[in-house]
CSV table of C-alpha atoms in Angstrom, one decimal:
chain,number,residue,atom,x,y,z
A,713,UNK,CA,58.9,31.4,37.7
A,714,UNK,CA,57.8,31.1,34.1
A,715,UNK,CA,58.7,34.5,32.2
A,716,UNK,CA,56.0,34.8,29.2
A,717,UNK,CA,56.4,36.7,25.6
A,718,UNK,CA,53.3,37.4,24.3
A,719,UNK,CA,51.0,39.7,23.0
A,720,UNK,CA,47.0,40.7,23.0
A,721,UNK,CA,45.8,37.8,20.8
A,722,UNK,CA,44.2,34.8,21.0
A,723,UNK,CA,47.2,32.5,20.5
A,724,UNK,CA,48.9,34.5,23.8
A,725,UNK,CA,45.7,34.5,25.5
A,726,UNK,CA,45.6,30.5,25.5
A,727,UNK,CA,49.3,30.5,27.4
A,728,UNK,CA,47.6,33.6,30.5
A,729,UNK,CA,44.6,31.7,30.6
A,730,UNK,CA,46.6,28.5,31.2
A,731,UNK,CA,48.6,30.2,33.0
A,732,UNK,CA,46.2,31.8,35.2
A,733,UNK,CA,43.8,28.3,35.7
A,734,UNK,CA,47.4,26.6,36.9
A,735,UNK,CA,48.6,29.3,39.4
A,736,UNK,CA,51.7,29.4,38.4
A,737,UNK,CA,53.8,32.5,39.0
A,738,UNK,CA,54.8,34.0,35.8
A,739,UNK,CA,56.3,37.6,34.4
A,740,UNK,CA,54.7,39.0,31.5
A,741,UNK,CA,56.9,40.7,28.6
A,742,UNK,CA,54.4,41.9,26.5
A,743,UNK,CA,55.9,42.3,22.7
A,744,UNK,CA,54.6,44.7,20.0
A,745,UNK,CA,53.9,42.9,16.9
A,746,UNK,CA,53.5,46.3,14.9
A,747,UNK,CA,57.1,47.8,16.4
A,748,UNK,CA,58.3,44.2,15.1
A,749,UNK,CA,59.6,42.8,18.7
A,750,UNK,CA,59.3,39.3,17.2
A,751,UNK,CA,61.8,39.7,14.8
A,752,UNK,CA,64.5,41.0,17.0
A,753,UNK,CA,67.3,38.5,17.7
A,754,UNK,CA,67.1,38.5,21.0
A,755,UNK,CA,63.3,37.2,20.9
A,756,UNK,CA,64.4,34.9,17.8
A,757,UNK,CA,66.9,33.2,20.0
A,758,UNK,CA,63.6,32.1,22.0
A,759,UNK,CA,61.4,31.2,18.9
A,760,UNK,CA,63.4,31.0,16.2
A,761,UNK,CA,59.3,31.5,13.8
A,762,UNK,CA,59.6,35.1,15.1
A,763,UNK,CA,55.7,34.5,16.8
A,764,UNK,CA,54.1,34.8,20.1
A,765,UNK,CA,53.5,33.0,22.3
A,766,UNK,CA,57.0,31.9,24.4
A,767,UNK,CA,57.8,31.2,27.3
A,768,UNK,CA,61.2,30.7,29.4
A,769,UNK,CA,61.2,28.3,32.4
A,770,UNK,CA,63.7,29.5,34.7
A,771,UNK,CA,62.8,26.8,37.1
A,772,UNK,CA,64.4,23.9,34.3
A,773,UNK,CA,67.3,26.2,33.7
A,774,UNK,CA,65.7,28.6,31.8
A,775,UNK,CA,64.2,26.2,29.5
A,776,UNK,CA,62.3,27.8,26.4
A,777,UNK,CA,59.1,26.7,24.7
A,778,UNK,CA,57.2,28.0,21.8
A,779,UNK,CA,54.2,27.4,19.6
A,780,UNK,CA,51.3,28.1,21.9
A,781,UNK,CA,49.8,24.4,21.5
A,782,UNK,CA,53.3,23.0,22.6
A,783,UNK,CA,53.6,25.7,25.7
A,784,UNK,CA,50.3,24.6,26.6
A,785,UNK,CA,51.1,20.6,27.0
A,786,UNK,CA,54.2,21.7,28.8
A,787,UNK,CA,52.3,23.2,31.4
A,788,UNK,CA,49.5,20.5,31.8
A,789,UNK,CA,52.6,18.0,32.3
A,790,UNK,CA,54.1,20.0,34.2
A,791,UNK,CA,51.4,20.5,36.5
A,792,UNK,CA,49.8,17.5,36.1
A,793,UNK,CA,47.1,19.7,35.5
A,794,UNK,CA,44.0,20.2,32.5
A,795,UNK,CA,45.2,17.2,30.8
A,796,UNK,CA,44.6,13.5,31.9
A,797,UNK,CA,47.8,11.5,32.5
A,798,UNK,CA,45.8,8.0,30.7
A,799,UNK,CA,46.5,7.3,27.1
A,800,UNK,CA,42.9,7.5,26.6
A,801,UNK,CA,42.0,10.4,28.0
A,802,UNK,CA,45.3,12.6,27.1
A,803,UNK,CA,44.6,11.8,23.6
A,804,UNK,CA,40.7,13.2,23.9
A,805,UNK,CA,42.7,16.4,25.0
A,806,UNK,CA,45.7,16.2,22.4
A,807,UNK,CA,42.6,15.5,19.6
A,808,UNK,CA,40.6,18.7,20.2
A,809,UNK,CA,44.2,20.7,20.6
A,810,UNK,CA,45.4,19.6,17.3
A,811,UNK,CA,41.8,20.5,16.3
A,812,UNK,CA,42.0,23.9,16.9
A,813,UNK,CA,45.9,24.1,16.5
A,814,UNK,CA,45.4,22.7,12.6
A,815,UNK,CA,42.1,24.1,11.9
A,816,UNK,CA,40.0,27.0,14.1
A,817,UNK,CA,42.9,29.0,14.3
A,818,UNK,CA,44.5,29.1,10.6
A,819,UNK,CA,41.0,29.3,9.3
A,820,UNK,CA,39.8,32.2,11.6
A,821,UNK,CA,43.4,33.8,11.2
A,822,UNK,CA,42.8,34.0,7.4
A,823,UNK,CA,39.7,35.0,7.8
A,824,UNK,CA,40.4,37.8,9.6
A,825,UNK,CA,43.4,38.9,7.1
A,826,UNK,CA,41.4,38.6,3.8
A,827,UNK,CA,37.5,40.3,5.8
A,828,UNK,CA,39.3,42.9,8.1
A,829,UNK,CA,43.4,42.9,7.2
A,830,UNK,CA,43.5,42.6,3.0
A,831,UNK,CA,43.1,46.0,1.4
A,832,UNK,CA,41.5,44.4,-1.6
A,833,UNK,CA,38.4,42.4,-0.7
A,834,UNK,CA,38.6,38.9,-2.4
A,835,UNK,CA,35.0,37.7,-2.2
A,836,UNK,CA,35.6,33.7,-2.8
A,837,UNK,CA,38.6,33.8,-0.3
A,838,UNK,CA,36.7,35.4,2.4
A,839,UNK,CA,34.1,32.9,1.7
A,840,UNK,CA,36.4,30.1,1.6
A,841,UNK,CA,37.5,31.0,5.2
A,842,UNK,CA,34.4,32.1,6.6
A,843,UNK,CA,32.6,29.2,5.2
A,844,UNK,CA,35.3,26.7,6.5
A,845,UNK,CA,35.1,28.5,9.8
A,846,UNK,CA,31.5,28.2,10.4
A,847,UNK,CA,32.1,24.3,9.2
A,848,UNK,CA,34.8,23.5,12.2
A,849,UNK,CA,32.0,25.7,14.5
A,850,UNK,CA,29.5,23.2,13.8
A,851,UNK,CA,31.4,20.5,14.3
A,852,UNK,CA,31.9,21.9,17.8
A,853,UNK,CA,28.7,21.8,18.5
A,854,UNK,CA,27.7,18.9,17.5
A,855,UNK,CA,30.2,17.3,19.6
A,856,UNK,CA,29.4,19.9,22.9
A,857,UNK,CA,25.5,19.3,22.3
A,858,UNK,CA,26.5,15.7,24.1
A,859,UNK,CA,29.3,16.9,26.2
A,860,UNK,CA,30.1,20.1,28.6
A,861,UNK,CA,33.8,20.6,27.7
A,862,UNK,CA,35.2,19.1,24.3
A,863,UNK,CA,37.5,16.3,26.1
A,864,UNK,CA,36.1,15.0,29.0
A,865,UNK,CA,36.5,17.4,32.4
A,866,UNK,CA,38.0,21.1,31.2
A,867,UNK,CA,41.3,21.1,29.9
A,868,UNK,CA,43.8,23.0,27.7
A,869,UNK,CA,41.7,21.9,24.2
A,870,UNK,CA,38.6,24.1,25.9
A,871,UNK,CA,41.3,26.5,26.5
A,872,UNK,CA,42.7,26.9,23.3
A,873,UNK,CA,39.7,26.7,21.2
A,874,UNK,CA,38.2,28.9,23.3
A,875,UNK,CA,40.6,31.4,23.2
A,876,UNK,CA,39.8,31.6,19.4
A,877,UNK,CA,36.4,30.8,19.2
A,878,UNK,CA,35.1,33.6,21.4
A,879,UNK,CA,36.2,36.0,18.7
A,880,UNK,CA,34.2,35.0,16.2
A,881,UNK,CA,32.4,38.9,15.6
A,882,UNK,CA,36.0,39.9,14.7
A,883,UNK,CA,35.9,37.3,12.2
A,884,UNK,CA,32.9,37.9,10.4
A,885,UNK,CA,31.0,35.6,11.5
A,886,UNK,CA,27.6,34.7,13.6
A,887,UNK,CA,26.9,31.7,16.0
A,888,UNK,CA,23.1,32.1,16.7
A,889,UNK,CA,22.4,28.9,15.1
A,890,UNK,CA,24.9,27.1,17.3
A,891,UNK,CA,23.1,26.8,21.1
A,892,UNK,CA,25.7,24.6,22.2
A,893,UNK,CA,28.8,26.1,21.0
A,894,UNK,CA,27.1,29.5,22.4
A,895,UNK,CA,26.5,27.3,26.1
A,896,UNK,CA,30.3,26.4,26.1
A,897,UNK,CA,31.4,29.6,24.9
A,898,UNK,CA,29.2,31.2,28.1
A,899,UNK,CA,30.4,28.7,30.5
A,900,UNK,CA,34.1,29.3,30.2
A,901,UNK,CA,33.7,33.4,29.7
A,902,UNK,CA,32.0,32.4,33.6
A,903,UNK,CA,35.8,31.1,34.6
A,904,UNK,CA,37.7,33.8,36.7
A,905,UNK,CA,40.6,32.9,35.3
A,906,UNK,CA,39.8,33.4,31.7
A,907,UNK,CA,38.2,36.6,32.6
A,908,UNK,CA,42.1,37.3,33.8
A,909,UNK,CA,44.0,35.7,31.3
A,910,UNK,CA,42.4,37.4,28.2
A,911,UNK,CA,43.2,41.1,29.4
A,912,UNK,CA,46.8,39.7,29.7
A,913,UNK,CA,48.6,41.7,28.3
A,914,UNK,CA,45.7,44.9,28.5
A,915,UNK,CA,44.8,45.6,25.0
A,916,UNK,CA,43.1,48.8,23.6
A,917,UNK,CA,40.5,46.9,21.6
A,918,UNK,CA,38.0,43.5,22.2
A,919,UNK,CA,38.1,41.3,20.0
A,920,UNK,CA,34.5,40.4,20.8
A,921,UNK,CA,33.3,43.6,20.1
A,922,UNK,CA,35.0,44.5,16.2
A,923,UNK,CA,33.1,48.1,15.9
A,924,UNK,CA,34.5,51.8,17.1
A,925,UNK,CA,37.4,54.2,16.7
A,926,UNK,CA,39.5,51.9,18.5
A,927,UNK,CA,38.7,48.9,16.1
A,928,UNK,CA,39.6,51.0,13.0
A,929,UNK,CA,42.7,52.1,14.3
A,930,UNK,CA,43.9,48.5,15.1
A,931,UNK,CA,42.5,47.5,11.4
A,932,UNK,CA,44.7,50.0,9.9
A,933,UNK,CA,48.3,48.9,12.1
A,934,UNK,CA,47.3,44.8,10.7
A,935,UNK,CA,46.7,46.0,7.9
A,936,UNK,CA,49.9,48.1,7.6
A,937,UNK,CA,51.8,44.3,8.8
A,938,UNK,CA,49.8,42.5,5.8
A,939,UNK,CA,51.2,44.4,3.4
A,940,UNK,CA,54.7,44.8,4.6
A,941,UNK,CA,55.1,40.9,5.2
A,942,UNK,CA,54.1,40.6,1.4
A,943,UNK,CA,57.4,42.5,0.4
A,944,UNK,CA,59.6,40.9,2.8
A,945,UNK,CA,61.9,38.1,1.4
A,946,UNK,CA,64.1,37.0,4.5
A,947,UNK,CA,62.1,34.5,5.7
A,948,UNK,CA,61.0,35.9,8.8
């Protein structure tokens, strides 16, 4: 049994998805990010970062991992699943992982702060990370336009890429120049599973879909966490 700490974003969604493709029995404790459930000490004896995703093992005597990219290699060895086991092949995987570990996700993530979050708006930054963004998109697909997942048969770099990439409208940002990015995107939306694993836990908004009532009132709780991480000074 694998209990999972996580939240309705689209570094938790990678660990359900994975989660969900592996059928592996797991417990959901779904955190609230704006009540501050990652900074209590109970969750920082877990992840000492204070950030979702983490899981706890209790088959490996309640052995805990964090940082989704990590959890999601724990699985795929565990499992022996959505990774190949050659050196060749695992480091295809472990490539397009890092990819999106070290660059779709911090870029989008800013993004996000400085076009939806930030309550000045800072032109050149949202540029910067909008434009950078749109760069690691077409690099995508470029790549996809010769291949139908991003490392060989699908594995947890689709996953985790995925889980970011498919909320690029929340981001600011427009793919219709990008067929085969759009194609992959379209392929894995198909996938039970990640039709499960990104309602896990349920969420009041879609990040697909960045327009409503609903959408302004989640604006205004991030933005209320922006500005009270700027004036915090403990380090976590």
């Amino acid at each position: 049994m694998i209990d999972l700490y996580t939240a309705a974003t689209p570094n938790g969604h990678k660990v359900s998805i994975a989660l969900e493709e592996l059928a592996l029995p797991y417990t959901v404790h779904a955190l609230s990010l704006s009540a501050r459930d990652q900074k209590e000490p109970w969750f920082l004896a877990i992840n000492p970062n204070g950030r979702i995703p983490a899981i706890i093992d209790r088959a490996e005597d309640d052995f805990a991992v964090f940082e989704s990219g990590a959890i999601l290699i724990y699985l795929a060895e565990k499992t022996g699943r959505l990774m190949p086991s050659d050196m060749k092949g695992r480091s295809r995987v472990l490539q397009w992982l890092m990819f999106q570990m070290g660059g779709v996700g911090p870029m989008m993530g800013q993004a996000n702060v400085f076009f939806r979050y930030f309550p000045e708006k800072l032109q050149p930054v949202i540029d910067r990370y909008q434009g950078e963004s749109m760069r690691l998109f077409r690099v995508l697909d470029g790549h996809l336009k010769d291949h139908e997942f991003l490392a060989g048969d699908y594995s947890i770099a689709d996953i985790a890429n995925w889980a970011w990439v498919r909320t690029y409208p929340w981001s600011g940002l427009n793919i219709d120049e990008l067929p085969h990015l759009k194609r992959w995107l379209d392929v894995i939306d198909a996938r039970p599973a990640a039709q499960r694993g990104v309602v896990i836990p349920p969420s009041d908004i879609d990040l697909t879909k960045p327009e409503g009532d609903k959408a302004d009132a989640f604006v205004q709780g991030a933005r209320n966490m922006v500005e009270t991480g700027k004036s915090r000074k403990d380090g976590v």
